[in-house]
Tab-separated table of C-alpha atoms (C1' of nucleotides) in Angstrom:
chain	number	residue	atom	x	y	z
Y	37	MET	CA	-184.561	-41.307	113.596
Y	38	ARG	CA	-180.922	-41.464	114.465
Y	39	ALA	CA	-179.566	-38.305	116.038
Y	40	GLU	CA	-176.875	-36.517	114.094
Y	41	PRO	CA	-173.323	-36.464	115.426
Y	42	ASP	CA	-173.391	-32.693	115.820
Y	43	HIS	CA	-176.535	-32.861	117.832
Y	44	ILE	CA	-175.073	-35.513	120.083
Y	45	ARG	CA	-171.872	-33.532	120.640
Y	46	GLU	CA	-173.943	-30.528	121.530
Y	47	LEU	CA	-175.988	-32.607	123.967
Y	48	PHE	CA	-172.847	-33.875	125.617
Y	49	ARG	CA	-171.428	-30.390	125.966
Y	50	ARG	CA	-174.614	-29.159	127.538
Y	51	HIS	CA	-174.306	-31.908	130.106
Y	52	ASP	CA	-170.589	-31.490	130.760
Y	53	LEU	CA	-169.707	-34.796	129.219
Y	54	ARG	CA	-166.536	-35.264	127.234
Y	55	CYS	CA	-167.247	-36.102	123.626
Y	56	THR	CA	-165.611	-39.435	122.987
Y	57	HIS	CA	-166.225	-41.653	120.041
Y	58	GLN	CA	-167.469	-44.439	122.290
Y	59	ARG	CA	-170.001	-42.238	124.031
Y	60	GLU	CA	-171.159	-40.942	120.722
Y	61	ILE	CA	-171.918	-44.343	119.231
Y	62	VAL	CA	-173.487	-45.610	122.441
Y	63	TYR	CA	-175.816	-42.645	122.564
Y	64	ALA	CA	-176.601	-42.815	118.858
Y	65	GLU	CA	-177.566	-46.448	119.155
Y	66	LEU	CA	-179.533	-46.037	122.362
Y	67	SER	CA	-181.533	-43.112	121.083
Y	68	ALA	CA	-182.219	-44.801	117.770
Y	69	THR	CA	-183.822	-47.885	119.214
Y	70	ASN	CA	-186.885	-48.436	121.302
Y	71	SER	CA	-185.934	-51.948	122.299
Y	72	HIS	CA	-184.486	-51.034	125.702
Y	73	PRO	CA	-181.287	-52.957	125.141
Y	74	THR	CA	-179.096	-54.396	127.857
Y	75	ALA	CA	-175.463	-53.304	128.108
Y	76	GLU	CA	-174.467	-56.576	126.537
Y	77	GLU	CA	-176.856	-56.115	123.618
Y	78	LEU	CA	-175.511	-52.629	122.988
Y	79	TYR	CA	-172.006	-53.989	123.126
Y	80	GLN	CA	-172.803	-56.681	120.561
Y	81	THR	CA	-174.321	-54.152	118.204
Y	82	LEU	CA	-171.591	-51.564	118.577
Y	83	HIS	CA	-168.812	-54.063	118.365
Y	84	VAL	CA	-169.489	-54.297	114.646
Y	85	GLN	CA	-168.793	-50.613	113.971
Y	86	ASP	CA	-166.001	-50.391	116.501
Y	87	PRO	CA	-164.323	-53.727	117.242
Y	88	ASN	CA	-162.286	-52.045	119.944
Y	89	ILE	CA	-165.060	-50.923	122.221
Y	90	SER	CA	-165.239	-52.847	125.470
Y	91	LEU	CA	-168.201	-53.975	127.496
Y	92	ALA	CA	-166.815	-52.121	130.507
Y	93	THR	CA	-166.869	-48.913	128.523
Y	94	VAL	CA	-170.466	-49.498	127.557
Y	95	TYR	CA	-171.291	-49.849	131.240
Y	96	ASN	CA	-169.217	-46.804	132.191
Y	97	THR	CA	-170.743	-44.785	129.428
Y	98	LEU	CA	-174.295	-45.696	130.326
Y	99	ASP	CA	-173.464	-44.780	133.882
Y	100	ALA	CA	-172.275	-41.376	132.743
Y	101	PHE	CA	-175.538	-40.912	130.866
Y	102	LEU	CA	-177.556	-41.869	133.924
Y	103	GLY	CA	-175.635	-39.364	135.968
Y	104	VAL	CA	-176.582	-36.451	133.762
Y	105	GLY	CA	-180.068	-37.663	132.972
Y	106	LEU	CA	-179.527	-38.619	129.341
Y	107	ALA	CA	-180.560	-42.191	129.952
Y	108	ARG	CA	-182.613	-44.225	132.334
Y	109	ARG	CA	-181.858	-47.648	133.759
Y	110	ILE	CA	-184.731	-50.076	133.902
Y	111	PRO	CA	-184.004	-52.820	136.423
Y	112	SER	CA	-185.540	-56.045	135.231
Y	113	SER	CA	-185.131	-59.730	135.791
Y	114	GLY	CA	-181.716	-60.549	134.475
Y	115	ALA	CA	-179.654	-57.745	133.042
Y	116	CYS	CA	-180.708	-54.124	133.398
Y	117	ARG	CA	-182.166	-52.428	130.363
Y	118	TYR	CA	-181.537	-48.882	129.266
Y	119	ASP	CA	-183.357	-46.232	127.363
Y	120	ALA	CA	-182.495	-42.758	126.185
Y	121	ILE	CA	-184.714	-40.316	127.996
Y	122	THR	CA	-187.086	-38.501	125.723
Y	123	GLU	CA	-190.788	-38.268	126.451
Y	124	PRO	CA	-192.551	-39.885	129.408
Y	125	HIS	CA	-193.955	-43.196	128.291
Y	126	VAL	CA	-195.275	-46.493	129.548
Y	127	HIS	CA	-193.214	-49.657	129.636
Y	128	VAL	CA	-194.648	-53.091	129.195
Y	129	THR	CA	-192.630	-55.926	130.635
Y	130	THR	CA	-193.110	-59.074	128.612
Y	131	PRO	CA	-193.066	-62.561	130.084
Y	132	ASP	CA	-189.664	-63.215	128.568
Y	133	GLY	CA	-188.070	-60.234	130.279
Y	134	ARG	CA	-188.006	-57.719	127.492
Y	135	VAL	CA	-189.397	-54.240	127.957
Y	136	VAL	CA	-191.347	-52.628	125.155
Y	137	ASP	CA	-193.063	-49.285	124.897
Y	138	ALA	CA	-196.811	-49.128	124.948
Y	139	PRO	CA	-198.337	-47.532	121.828
Y	140	GLU	CA	-198.091	-43.790	122.146
Y	141	ASP	CA	-201.779	-43.054	122.306
Y	142	LEU	CA	-202.372	-45.582	125.064
Y	143	SER	CA	-199.315	-44.350	126.862
Y	144	ASP	CA	-200.598	-40.798	126.743
Y	145	ARG	CA	-204.040	-41.747	127.919
Y	146	LEU	CA	-202.599	-43.729	130.790
Y	147	LEU	CA	-200.276	-40.964	131.880
Y	148	ALA	CA	-203.024	-38.366	131.523
Y	149	GLY	CA	-204.863	-40.097	134.348
Y	150	ILE	CA	-202.090	-39.310	136.779
Y	151	SER	CA	-202.737	-35.946	138.283
Y	152	PRO	CA	-199.837	-33.604	139.046
Y	153	ASP	CA	-201.601	-32.763	142.302
Y	154	ILE	CA	-201.163	-36.277	143.567
Y	155	ILE	CA	-197.499	-36.207	142.661
Y	156	ARG	CA	-197.066	-32.921	144.462
Y	157	GLU	CA	-198.760	-34.267	147.541
Y	158	LEU	CA	-196.641	-37.369	147.387
Y	159	GLU	CA	-193.509	-35.258	147.324
Y	160	ALA	CA	-194.688	-33.171	150.229
Y	161	ARG	CA	-195.739	-36.060	152.428
Y	162	MET	CA	-192.892	-38.401	151.690
Y	163	GLY	CA	-190.166	-35.798	151.599
Y	164	VAL	CA	-188.955	-36.832	148.185
Y	165	THR	CA	-188.528	-35.183	144.841
Y	166	VAL	CA	-190.179	-37.068	142.049
Y	167	SER	CA	-187.928	-36.960	139.035
Y	168	GLY	CA	-189.677	-39.527	136.972
Y	169	LEU	CA	-192.631	-41.787	136.868
Y	170	THR	CA	-192.716	-45.173	135.295
Y	171	VAL	CA	-195.938	-46.980	134.808
Y	172	GLN	CA	-194.828	-50.521	134.427
Y	173	VAL	CA	-197.430	-52.867	133.141
Y	174	VAL	CA	-196.424	-56.376	134.015
Y	175	THR	CA	-197.714	-59.161	131.882
Y	176	ASN	CA	-198.246	-62.721	132.931
Y	177	PRO	CA	-195.097	-64.443	134.065
Y	178	ALA	CA	-194.278	-67.765	132.424
Y	179	THR	CA	-197.646	-69.446	132.474
Y	180	SER	CA	-196.187	-72.200	130.351
C	53	MET	CA	-200.406	-57.856	161.469
C	54	ARG	CA	-198.570	-61.135	161.256
C	55	ALA	CA	-200.524	-63.939	159.646
C	56	GLU	CA	-201.282	-66.932	161.850
C	57	PRO	CA	-199.580	-70.245	161.160
C	58	ASP	CA	-202.893	-71.922	160.409
C	59	HIS	CA	-203.765	-69.298	157.918
C	60	ILE	CA	-200.426	-69.639	156.207
C	61	ARG	CA	-200.693	-73.424	156.010
C	62	GLU	CA	-204.109	-73.042	154.510
C	63	LEU	CA	-202.759	-70.574	151.956
C	64	PHE	CA	-199.998	-72.953	151.004
C	65	ARG	CA	-202.426	-75.843	150.585
C	66	ARG	CA	-204.627	-73.750	148.369
C	67	HIS	CA	-201.633	-73.063	146.181
C	68	ASP	CA	-200.288	-76.616	146.141
C	69	LEU	CA	-197.212	-75.732	148.122
C	70	ARG	CA	-195.757	-78.109	150.650
C	71	CYS	CA	-195.903	-76.692	154.141
C	72	THR	CA	-192.351	-76.570	155.378
C	73	HIS	CA	-191.145	-74.682	158.373
C	74	GLN	CA	-188.865	-72.569	156.217
C	75	ARG	CA	-191.607	-71.529	153.859
C	76	GLU	CA	-193.807	-70.719	156.783
C	77	ILE	CA	-191.380	-68.346	158.438
C	78	VAL	CA	-190.405	-66.734	155.160
C	79	TYR	CA	-194.002	-66.032	154.334
C	80	ALA	CA	-194.811	-64.851	157.850
C	81	GLU	CA	-191.959	-62.380	157.733
C	82	LEU	CA	-192.633	-61.186	154.225
C	83	SER	CA	-196.302	-60.598	154.845
C	84	ALA	CA	-195.642	-58.854	158.151
C	85	THR	CA	-193.363	-56.198	156.754
C	86	ASN	CA	-193.840	-53.453	154.254
C	87	SER	CA	-190.141	-52.840	153.779
C	88	HIS	CA	-189.798	-54.903	150.601
C	89	PRO	CA	-186.805	-56.811	151.884
C	90	THR	CA	-184.130	-58.401	149.734
C	91	ALA	CA	-183.502	-62.134	150.007
C	92	GLU	CA	-180.421	-61.361	152.043
C	93	GLU	CA	-182.344	-59.140	154.451
C	94	LEU	CA	-184.965	-61.827	154.951
C	95	TYR	CA	-182.220	-64.330	155.547
C	96	GLN	CA	-180.597	-62.125	158.186
C	97	THR	CA	-183.886	-61.660	160.008
C	98	LEU	CA	-184.956	-65.288	159.848
C	99	HIS	CA	-181.567	-66.603	160.779
C	100	VAL	CA	-182.280	-65.485	164.334
C	101	GLN	CA	-185.343	-67.681	164.753
C	102	ASP	CA	-183.914	-70.534	162.735
C	103	PRO	CA	-180.117	-70.582	162.630
C	104	ASN	CA	-180.262	-73.449	160.154
C	105	ILE	CA	-182.077	-71.755	157.339
C	106	SER	CA	-179.919	-71.081	154.319
C	107	LEU	CA	-179.853	-68.175	151.920
C	108	ALA	CA	-180.410	-70.564	149.030
C	109	THR	CA	-183.611	-71.753	150.650
C	110	VAL	CA	-184.807	-68.200	151.031
C	111	TYR	CA	-184.236	-67.722	147.312
C	112	ASN	CA	-185.878	-71.037	146.435
C	113	THR	CA	-188.797	-70.298	148.678
C	114	LEU	CA	-189.380	-66.850	147.269
C	115	ASP	CA	-189.227	-68.400	143.845
C	116	ALA	CA	-191.923	-70.857	144.820
C	117	PHE	CA	-194.057	-67.972	146.060
C	118	LEU	CA	-193.588	-66.081	142.817
C	119	GLY	CA	-194.628	-69.152	140.900
C	120	VAL	CA	-197.988	-69.387	142.609
C	121	GLY	CA	-198.552	-65.668	142.909
C	122	LEU	CA	-198.062	-65.306	146.642
C	123	ALA	CA	-195.237	-62.836	146.228
C	124	ARG	CA	-193.931	-60.355	143.744
C	125	ARG	CA	-190.331	-59.642	142.813
C	126	ILE	CA	-189.382	-56.012	142.422
C	127	PRO	CA	-186.218	-55.695	140.364
C	128	SER	CA	-184.232	-52.739	141.588
C	129	SER	CA	-180.709	-51.488	141.461
C	130	GLY	CA	-178.709	-54.021	143.384
C	131	ALA	CA	-180.555	-56.934	144.893
C	132	CYS	CA	-184.163	-57.682	143.997
C	133	ARG	CA	-186.796	-56.838	146.555
C	134	TYR	CA	-189.844	-58.870	147.400
C	135	ASP	CA	-193.292	-58.261	148.697
C	136	ALA	CA	-196.190	-60.454	149.640
C	137	ILE	CA	-199.019	-59.792	147.268
C	138	THR	CA	-202.030	-58.216	148.889
C	139	GLU	CA	-203.694	-55.128	147.498
C	140	PRO	CA	-202.505	-53.150	144.471
C	141	HIS	CA	-200.365	-50.304	145.673
C	142	VAL	CA	-197.799	-47.793	144.555
C	143	HIS	CA	-194.094	-48.178	145.126
C	144	VAL	CA	-191.722	-45.323	145.655
C	145	THR	CA	-188.087	-45.963	144.904
C	146	THR	CA	-185.875	-43.910	147.146
C	147	PRO	CA	-182.506	-42.533	146.087
C	148	ASP	CA	-180.719	-45.090	148.233
C	149	GLY	CA	-182.371	-48.031	146.537
C	150	ARG	CA	-185.063	-48.913	149.006
C	151	VAL	CA	-188.655	-49.323	147.928
C	152	VAL	CA	-191.407	-48.012	150.148
C	153	ASP	CA	-195.151	-47.993	149.768
C	154	ALA	CA	-196.902	-44.742	149.052
C	155	PRO	CA	-199.479	-43.784	151.708
C	156	GLU	CA	-202.648	-45.729	151.061
C	157	ASP	CA	-204.855	-42.787	150.196
C	158	LEU	CA	-202.409	-41.411	147.652
C	159	SER	CA	-201.897	-44.869	146.281
C	160	ASP	CA	-205.627	-45.298	145.827
C	161	ARG	CA	-206.040	-41.943	144.180
C	162	LEU	CA	-203.196	-42.636	141.819
C	163	LEU	CA	-204.501	-46.048	140.851
C	164	ALA	CA	-208.024	-44.721	140.481
C	165	GLY	CA	-206.772	-42.618	137.582
C	166	ILE	CA	-205.893	-45.689	135.593
C	167	SER	CA	-208.905	-46.793	133.672
C	168	PRO	CA	-209.611	-50.490	133.165
C	169	ASP	CA	-210.584	-49.636	129.602
C	170	ILE	CA	-207.082	-48.570	128.769
C	171	ILE	CA	-205.704	-51.762	130.237
C	172	ARG	CA	-208.150	-53.814	128.219
C	173	GLU	CA	-207.183	-52.009	125.060
C	174	LEU	CA	-203.543	-52.481	125.845
C	175	GLU	CA	-204.075	-56.215	126.208
C	176	ALA	CA	-205.978	-56.387	122.958
C	177	ARG	CA	-203.518	-54.382	120.925
C	178	MET	CA	-200.316	-55.802	122.341
C	179	GLY	CA	-201.491	-59.368	122.603
C	180	VAL	CA	-200.588	-59.661	126.249
C	181	THR	CA	-202.373	-60.436	129.449
C	182	VAL	CA	-201.857	-57.816	132.085
C	183	SER	CA	-201.404	-59.525	135.412
C	184	GLY	CA	-200.244	-56.577	137.420
C	185	LEU	CA	-199.546	-52.941	137.269
C	186	THR	CA	-196.826	-51.164	139.112
C	187	VAL	CA	-196.711	-47.440	139.269
C	188	GLN	CA	-193.151	-46.782	140.162
C	189	VAL	CA	-192.373	-43.297	141.241
C	190	VAL	CA	-188.687	-42.720	140.899
C	191	THR	CA	-187.164	-40.117	143.112
C	192	ASN	CA	-184.108	-38.062	142.391
C	193	PRO	CA	-180.945	-40.092	142.196
C	194	ALA	CA	-178.107	-39.004	144.466
C	195	THR	CA	-178.422	-35.260	144.268
C	196	SER	CA	-175.900	-34.996	147.059
I	132	DT	C1'	-150.095	-30.588	129.480
I	133	DT	C1'	-153.785	-31.951	132.348
I	134	DT	C1'	-157.589	-34.509	133.179
I	135	DG	C1'	-160.572	-37.799	132.480
I	136	DA	C1'	-161.956	-42.051	129.424
I	137	DT	C1'	-160.778	-46.540	127.632
I	138	DG	C1'	-159.696	-51.508	127.601
I	139	DC	C1'	-158.416	-55.320	129.874
I	140	DA	C1'	-158.684	-58.541	133.403
I	141	DA	C1'	-159.735	-59.397	137.933
I	142	DA	C1'	-162.834	-58.818	141.647
I	143	DG	C1'	-167.430	-58.207	143.410
I	144	DA	C1'	-172.434	-58.630	144.050
I	145	DC	C1'	-176.368	-61.283	143.356
I	146	DT	C1'	-178.656	-65.609	142.086
I	147	DT	C1'	-179.064	-70.308	140.611
I	148	DT	C1'	-177.894	-75.165	140.744
I	149	DG	C1'	-176.111	-80.155	141.707
I	150	DC	C1'	-176.225	-83.338	144.975
I	151	DA	C1'	-176.646	-85.815	149.325
I	152	DT	C1'	-179.683	-85.684	153.220
I	153	DG	C1'	-183.992	-84.892	155.554
I	154	DC	C1'	-188.797	-83.837	155.951
I	155	DT	C1'	-193.721	-83.711	154.176
I	156	DT	C1'	-197.257	-86.277	152.323
S	100	DA	C1'	-191.988	-95.300	150.995
S	101	DA	C1'	-191.929	-91.663	147.401
S	102	DG	C1'	-190.982	-87.271	146.197
S	103	DC	C1'	-190.055	-82.764	146.899
S	104	DA	C1'	-187.397	-79.248	149.888
S	105	DT	C1'	-183.227	-78.139	152.303
S	106	DG	C1'	-178.396	-76.848	153.004
S	107	DC	C1'	-174.053	-76.483	151.351
S	108	DA	C1'	-170.780	-75.152	148.123
S	109	DA	C1'	-169.724	-74.390	143.589
S	110	DA	C1'	-170.901	-72.327	139.344
S	111	DG	C1'	-173.299	-68.666	136.818
S	112	DT	C1'	-174.737	-63.957	135.600
S	113	DC	C1'	-174.309	-59.316	135.632
S	114	DT	C1'	-171.675	-55.199	137.012
S	115	DT	C1'	-167.932	-52.617	138.921
S	116	DT	C1'	-163.094	-51.507	139.547
S	117	DG	C1'	-157.759	-50.982	139.424
S	118	DC	C1'	-154.453	-49.710	136.525
S	119	DA	C1'	-151.688	-48.625	132.551
S	120	DT	C1'	-152.485	-46.351	128.268
S	121	DC	C1'	-154.690	-43.047	125.335
S	122	DA	C1'	-157.607	-39.155	123.838
S	123	DA	C1'	-160.133	-34.717	124.730
S	124	DA	C1'	-159.881	-30.237	126.369
DNA sequence: TTTGATGCAAAGACTTTGCATGCTT
DNA sequence: AAGCATGCAAAGTCTTTGCATCAAA
C-alpha cells in the first residue's frame, strides 16, 4: 500500500531530510512498487503527476535516500535499479535485466538458512560491518 | 595458479571460441586473480605484456567469455567487475566499491545453508532456470 | 534570511559499435 | 580463401555536476 504523506514527512524528518514535494513523490512511488524501477522509469512515472520534475532530481533524490538508508541501489546490467528498504528479501534477476522479488515464503526460507554466526565471523575476519545481505539468484542469461 | 596456455586453448576449443592471443592473455589474467578486476584494470595490466591490445577488445573478449560461461559479470557501482567462473563462492562488496571473495570456509558454510530444494521450488514457481546464485554481502557504505 | 534542493544543460564515466585490417581456421 | 577478431574512434547509455533560481526551515 502507498505510504501516506504524513508518514513520509515523518520518515524524512527522522532521517534529517528536507521534505520537498519531489522527494515525497519519489519515495511514495518507490515504496509503492516492487518492480525495482530504474531512475528513468521513476522519472517517466512521476513526470505525469509533476511535469516539472527533472531526471537529475530523481537521481539526486535517490542518492539522498541511499545516504540515509531509505533506499537501496541494485547495480544491474544497464541502468541501476532501486528499491525502498523494508524487509530483507531475495532478488531474482531475470534474463532481460529486470529484478523481481522472490515470493515471500521462499525468500524467508532462503534467508533463514543464513546463520547470524557466519555473518558475525565474516565481519570479524574481514574487518567489515555487514549492513545488508542480498541473495541474488541469477537466472539463465539470454539462451536465445 | 595461472592456467597453462595449453589448458586455456583446450578450454576455448571446448567452448567454440577462436584461440587468439588476446583472449588467451585476458583469460590467463582473469583466472589468475581473485580481485574481480574491471575491464579497464585488466586492460592496464595486459597492456604491459601486449602494448597493442585495446580496451574494446578486452570488453569484446569478456563478452565472449560471458556468452560461453567462462566468466561472470558482477555489476557494481561504477564499472562492472569480472571473474573467471570456477567454484561457487561468496562476494563481499567493500565500501569503496571493490568486490572480494569471502574466505573459503565461510563461503562454504554460507552456501551450505541454501537448500537445493528451495532453489528447485523457486524455479518451478517463478518459471525461471537458476543458473547461478550470488550471495552478496554488502558492507556499510561510507561511514566516514 | 539562510541553507539546501531543483532544473537545466553540459560534462563525465562506462560500454558498445562500425569499419578497415589482420589473424585463425 | 573465408570468416571471425582486432583496434581505433565515434556513438551510445547512464549518471553526476555547475550554476542560477527557488523552496524549506
